[in-house]
Coordinates of C-alpha atoms and ligand atoms in Angstrom, one line a residue:
M86 CA -133.7 -49.3 134.5
P87 CA -133.0 -47.2 131.3
L88 CA -136.0 -45.2 130.2
P89 CA -137.3 -45.8 126.6
D90 CA -136.9 -42.8 124.3
D91 CA -140.6 -42.4 123.8
M92 CA -141.1 -41.9 127.6
P93 CA -143.0 -38.6 128.2
D94 CA -141.4 -35.9 130.2
I95 CA -140.8 -36.7 133.8
V96 CA -142.3 -34.7 136.6
T97 CA -141.1 -35.6 140.1
R98 CA -141.6 -33.9 143.4
F99 CA -139.8 -33.5 146.7
A100 CA -142.5 -33.1 149.4
P101 CA -141.0 -32.4 152.8
S102 CA -143.0 -31.6 155.9
P103 CA -141.6 -28.5 157.6
T104 CA -141.6 -29.9 161.1
G105 CA -137.8 -29.9 161.5
Q106 CA -134.6 -29.3 159.7
L107 CA -133.7 -31.3 156.6
H108 CA -131.2 -34.1 157.3
L109 CA -129.0 -36.2 155.1
G110 CA -131.9 -38.7 154.5
H111 CA -133.9 -35.8 153.0
A112 CA -130.9 -34.8 150.8
W113 CA -130.6 -38.4 149.6
S114 CA -134.3 -38.5 148.7
A115 CA -134.4 -35.1 147.0
L116 CA -131.3 -36.0 145.1
Q117 CA -133.0 -39.1 143.6
G118 CA -136.0 -37.1 142.5
Y119 CA -133.7 -34.5 141.1
D120 CA -131.5 -36.9 139.2
L121 CA -134.5 -38.7 137.7
A122 CA -136.0 -35.4 136.6
R123 CA -132.7 -34.2 135.1
S124 CA -132.1 -37.5 133.3
R125 CA -134.7 -36.5 130.7
P126 CA -134.9 -33.4 128.5
G127 CA -137.9 -31.5 129.8
G128 CA -137.9 -33.3 133.1
R129 CA -139.0 -31.3 136.1
L130 CA -138.6 -31.5 139.9
C131 CA -141.3 -29.8 141.8
L132 CA -141.1 -28.7 145.5
R133 CA -144.2 -29.2 147.7
I134 CA -144.3 -28.0 151.3
E135 CA -146.5 -30.4 153.2
D136 CA -147.4 -28.0 156.0
I137 CA -151.1 -29.0 156.5
D138 CA -150.3 -29.8 160.1
G139 CA -150.4 -26.3 161.5
G140 CA -149.5 -27.5 165.0
R141 CA -146.2 -29.0 164.0
S142 CA -145.1 -27.0 160.9
R143 CA -143.0 -23.9 161.3
P144 CA -142.3 -21.1 158.8
E145 CA -138.6 -21.1 159.7
Y146 CA -138.4 -24.7 158.7
V147 CA -139.9 -23.8 155.3
A148 CA -137.3 -21.2 154.8
G149 CA -134.6 -23.7 156.0
I150 CA -135.7 -26.3 153.5
M151 CA -135.4 -23.9 150.6
A152 CA -132.1 -22.6 151.8
D153 CA -130.7 -26.2 152.2
L154 CA -131.8 -27.3 148.7
R155 CA -130.3 -24.2 147.2
W156 CA -127.0 -24.8 149.1
L157 CA -127.0 -28.4 147.9
G158 CA -127.6 -27.2 144.3
L159 CA -130.8 -29.2 144.0
S160 CA -132.9 -26.7 142.1
W161 CA -136.6 -27.1 141.7
D162 CA -138.8 -26.0 138.8
G163 CA -141.7 -23.5 139.2
E164 CA -143.2 -22.1 142.3
P165 CA -143.2 -24.3 145.4
V166 CA -146.7 -25.7 146.1
I167 CA -147.7 -24.8 149.7
Q168 CA -150.4 -27.1 151.0
S169 CA -151.7 -24.8 153.7
A170 CA -152.8 -22.4 150.9
R171 CA -154.8 -25.2 149.2
T172 CA -157.4 -26.2 151.7
T173 CA -160.3 -25.3 149.5
V174 CA -159.1 -27.8 146.9
Y175 CA -158.8 -30.6 149.5
R176 CA -162.3 -29.7 150.8
I177 CA -163.7 -30.1 147.3
A178 CA -162.1 -33.6 147.0
L179 CA -163.5 -34.5 150.4
E180 CA -167.0 -33.3 149.4
R181 CA -166.8 -35.4 146.3
L182 CA -166.1 -38.6 148.4
I183 CA -168.9 -37.7 150.8
D184 CA -171.3 -37.3 147.8
M185 CA -170.2 -40.7 146.6
D186 CA -171.2 -42.1 150.0
L187 CA -167.6 -43.2 150.6
A188 CA -166.7 -40.9 153.6
Y189 CA -168.1 -40.7 157.1
P190 CA -167.6 -38.5 160.0
C191 CA -165.6 -39.9 162.9
F192 CA -166.1 -38.4 166.4
C193 CA -163.6 -40.7 168.2
S194 CA -160.6 -39.2 170.0
R195 CA -157.3 -41.0 170.0
A196 CA -158.0 -42.2 173.5
D197 CA -161.4 -43.6 172.4
I198 CA -159.7 -45.5 169.5
A199 CA -157.0 -46.9 171.8
A200 CA -159.7 -48.1 174.3
Q201 CA -161.8 -49.7 171.5
I202 CA -158.8 -51.5 170.2
A203 CA -157.7 -52.7 173.7
A204 CA -161.3 -53.9 174.4
S205 CA -161.5 -55.9 171.2
A206 CA -160.6 -59.6 171.8
S207 CA -159.5 -59.9 168.2
A208 CA -157.3 -56.8 168.4
P209 CA -154.3 -57.1 166.1
H210 CA -151.0 -56.1 167.8
G211 CA -149.8 -52.7 166.8
T212 CA -148.1 -52.4 163.5
E213 CA -145.6 -49.6 162.8
D214 CA -148.6 -47.4 161.7
G215 CA -150.7 -48.5 164.7
A216 CA -153.6 -50.9 164.7
P217 CA -156.4 -50.2 162.2
Y218 CA -159.4 -48.1 163.1
P219 CA -162.1 -50.4 164.4
G220 CA -164.8 -48.7 162.4
T221 CA -166.8 -47.5 165.4
C222 CA -168.4 -44.5 163.7
R223 CA -169.0 -46.1 160.3
D224 CA -172.5 -47.3 161.2
I225 CA -173.8 -44.4 163.2
L226 CA -177.3 -43.6 161.8
A227 CA -177.5 -40.6 159.5
A228 CA -179.9 -38.7 161.8
E229 CA -177.5 -39.0 164.8
T230 CA -174.5 -38.0 162.7
E231 CA -176.3 -34.9 161.5
Q232 CA -177.4 -34.0 165.0
R233 CA -173.9 -34.4 166.4
I234 CA -172.3 -32.3 163.5
A235 CA -175.1 -29.6 163.9
S236 CA -174.3 -29.4 167.6
G237 CA -170.7 -28.6 166.7
E238 CA -169.1 -31.9 168.0
P239 CA -165.5 -32.1 166.6
H240 CA -165.1 -34.8 164.0
A241 CA -162.7 -36.1 161.4
W242 CA -163.7 -37.7 158.1
R243 CA -162.7 -41.2 157.2
L244 CA -162.8 -43.2 154.0
D245 CA -165.0 -46.3 154.0
V246 CA -162.2 -48.4 152.5
S247 CA -164.2 -51.6 152.0
R248 CA -166.9 -49.8 150.1
A249 CA -164.3 -47.8 148.1
K250 CA -162.5 -51.0 147.2
A251 CA -165.7 -52.6 146.1
R252 CA -166.4 -49.7 143.9
C253 CA -163.0 -49.7 142.2
G254 CA -162.3 -53.4 141.9
P255 CA -158.6 -54.6 141.8
L256 CA -156.1 -51.9 141.4
H257 CA -152.4 -51.9 140.3
W258 CA -149.6 -49.4 140.5
W259 CA -146.4 -49.2 138.5
D260 CA -143.0 -49.5 140.2
H261 CA -140.2 -47.8 138.3
E262 CA -137.9 -50.9 138.7
A263 CA -140.2 -53.9 139.3
G264 CA -143.1 -53.0 137.0
E265 CA -146.8 -53.7 137.7
R266 CA -147.7 -54.3 141.4
T267 CA -151.0 -55.2 142.9
A268 CA -152.3 -52.5 145.2
Q269 CA -152.4 -53.9 148.8
I270 CA -155.0 -51.9 150.7
A271 CA -155.4 -52.6 154.4
A272 CA -158.8 -52.8 155.9
D273 CA -158.3 -49.6 157.7
D274 CA -160.6 -46.6 157.2
I275 CA -157.9 -43.9 156.8
V276 CA -158.5 -40.3 157.8
L277 CA -159.3 -38.0 154.9
W278 CA -159.8 -34.8 157.0
R279 CA -158.4 -34.4 160.5
K280 CA -160.2 -32.9 163.5
D281 CA -157.2 -30.6 164.0
A282 CA -156.1 -30.0 160.4
P283 CA -157.7 -29.3 157.0
G284 CA -157.0 -32.5 155.1
S285 CA -154.9 -35.6 155.9
Y286 CA -151.5 -36.5 154.4
H287 CA -153.2 -39.1 152.2
L288 CA -155.9 -36.9 150.7
C289 CA -153.7 -33.8 150.2
A290 CA -150.8 -35.7 148.7
V291 CA -153.0 -37.5 146.2
V292 CA -154.9 -34.4 145.2
D293 CA -151.7 -32.4 144.8
D294 CA -149.8 -35.2 142.9
G295 CA -152.7 -35.1 140.4
A296 CA -153.0 -31.3 140.2
M297 CA -149.2 -30.9 139.8
G298 CA -149.1 -33.5 137.0
I299 CA -146.6 -35.7 138.8
T300 CA -145.6 -38.6 136.6
H301 CA -143.0 -40.2 139.0
I302 CA -143.2 -40.3 142.8
V303 CA -139.8 -40.8 144.3
R304 CA -139.9 -41.3 148.0
G305 CA -138.6 -43.6 150.8
Q306 CA -139.5 -47.2 151.3
D307 CA -141.2 -46.3 154.5
L308 CA -144.0 -44.8 152.5
E309 CA -144.6 -47.8 150.2
S310 CA -147.3 -49.0 152.5
A311 CA -149.3 -45.9 151.7
T312 CA -149.2 -46.5 147.9
G313 CA -152.2 -48.9 147.8
V314 CA -154.5 -46.5 149.4
H315 CA -153.1 -43.6 147.3
R316 CA -153.9 -45.6 144.3
L317 CA -157.4 -46.1 145.6
L318 CA -157.9 -42.4 146.1
Q319 CA -156.6 -41.7 142.6
A320 CA -159.1 -44.1 141.1
L321 CA -162.0 -42.6 143.1
L322 CA -161.0 -39.0 142.2
D323 CA -160.3 -39.8 138.5
L324 CA -156.6 -38.9 138.9
P325 CA -153.9 -40.4 136.7
A326 CA -151.7 -43.1 138.2
P327 CA -148.1 -42.0 138.5
T328 CA -145.1 -44.4 138.5
Y329 CA -143.5 -45.0 141.9
R330 CA -139.9 -45.4 143.0
H331 CA -139.5 -46.2 146.7
H332 CA -135.8 -45.8 147.5
R333 CA -133.9 -47.4 150.3
L334 CA -133.5 -45.4 153.5
L335 CA -130.3 -44.1 155.1
V336 CA -129.7 -45.4 158.6
G337 CA -127.4 -44.0 161.3
P338 CA -124.8 -45.7 163.4
D339 CA -127.5 -47.0 165.7
G340 CA -129.2 -48.8 162.7
R341 CA -132.2 -46.6 162.9
R342 CA -133.3 -44.5 160.0
L343 CA -132.2 -40.9 160.1
A344 CA -134.8 -38.7 161.7
K345 CA -135.2 -35.2 162.8
R346 CA -133.8 -36.2 166.2
D347 CA -130.4 -36.7 164.5
G348 CA -129.3 -33.1 164.8
G349 CA -125.8 -33.9 163.7
W350 CA -126.9 -35.0 160.3
T351 CA -128.8 -31.9 159.4
I352 CA -127.9 -30.1 156.2
A353 CA -127.6 -26.9 158.2
A354 CA -125.0 -28.6 160.5
M355 CA -123.0 -29.8 157.5
R356 CA -123.1 -26.3 156.0
T357 CA -121.8 -24.8 159.3
A358 CA -119.1 -27.5 159.4
G359 CA -117.8 -26.3 156.1
T360 CA -118.9 -29.4 154.0
N361 CA -118.5 -28.9 150.3
P362 CA -122.1 -29.4 148.9
A363 CA -121.0 -30.4 145.4
Q364 CA -118.6 -33.1 146.8
L365 CA -121.4 -34.2 149.2
L366 CA -123.7 -34.9 146.1
V367 CA -120.8 -36.7 144.3
D368 CA -120.3 -38.9 147.3
L369 CA -124.0 -39.6 147.8
R370 CA -124.4 -40.6 144.1
A371 CA -121.4 -42.9 144.5
G372 CA -122.9 -44.4 147.7
R373 CA -120.2 -42.9 149.8
F374 CA -122.0 -41.8 152.9
P375 CA -120.5 -39.9 155.8
I376 CA -118.9 -42.2 158.5
G377 CA -121.5 -44.4 160.2
I378 CA -124.3 -43.8 157.7
T379 CA -125.4 -46.7 155.5
L380 CA -128.4 -47.8 153.4
A381 CA -130.9 -50.1 155.0
Ligands
LIG205 N1 -144.2 -35.2 153.6 C1 -143.7 -36.5 153.7 C2 -142.5 -36.6 154.5 O1 -141.8 -35.6 154.8 C3 -143.4 -37.1 152.3 C4 -144.7 -37.5 151.6 C5 -144.5 -38.2 150.2 O2 -143.4 -38.1 149.7 O3 -145.5 -38.7 149.7 O4 -142.1 -37.7 154.9

């Protein structure tokens, strides 16, 4: 869709998690953010390293991401934003939601949650994201919660989604191609702060998109299901609502989307194989994918 001339400058971001090497699907995603930013004078592409999961993120993958983007010629603007350096900011956002009485501590382990879901007669069968959290810790009395926290019991923090939705009323988001969409927010109390990591993907991404002044979020269709709850967090935290573009995903010869398991499709492997990066971008823009790769 052509952009009107009075459109403000575009700020997009590429936000990989450094848990593996970049593959062709990442290049495809970064290229679309890059091309959208470069389509406007003053447009910017930011790089954000989503390394909040200290157990899975590796510094060598951070270096690899930057080297791969440089090799591809997909330059970013400004300093990369490194999430692991921003935990204080995420904590402030969490405290704000706690003060609004919209977040509660959750002491459940993964095994507890699986057992609670299995024991529930009305349990929905697992979706791609797993079955929703059954809300076990939502109604623990404040005195017990305080005592368990004081005794050092490990806990996550969850958003009380139904209370948050009631506070905000109906929400919408703007799709770059399709226009206004109603925010669909599942009845699932998402994690805001993990037991084992400072912040969750949802909280950190929303806080950073706001702090970085992102106007256009370009990311894969696999993340479209998160957009409703991101819109909810934006409304709760008084952050502006960006425009979204959820692009189609690349799939491999087996019909499954490219993932870090597909070692052969890494950018590093293509570099080693002598691929011409400029030609690779020309081909991707023209929809000519390497043999076997298609769009789903
Ligand atoms: N870090 C996420 C990923 O690598 C992307 C998150 C986003 O674009 O919102 O899949």
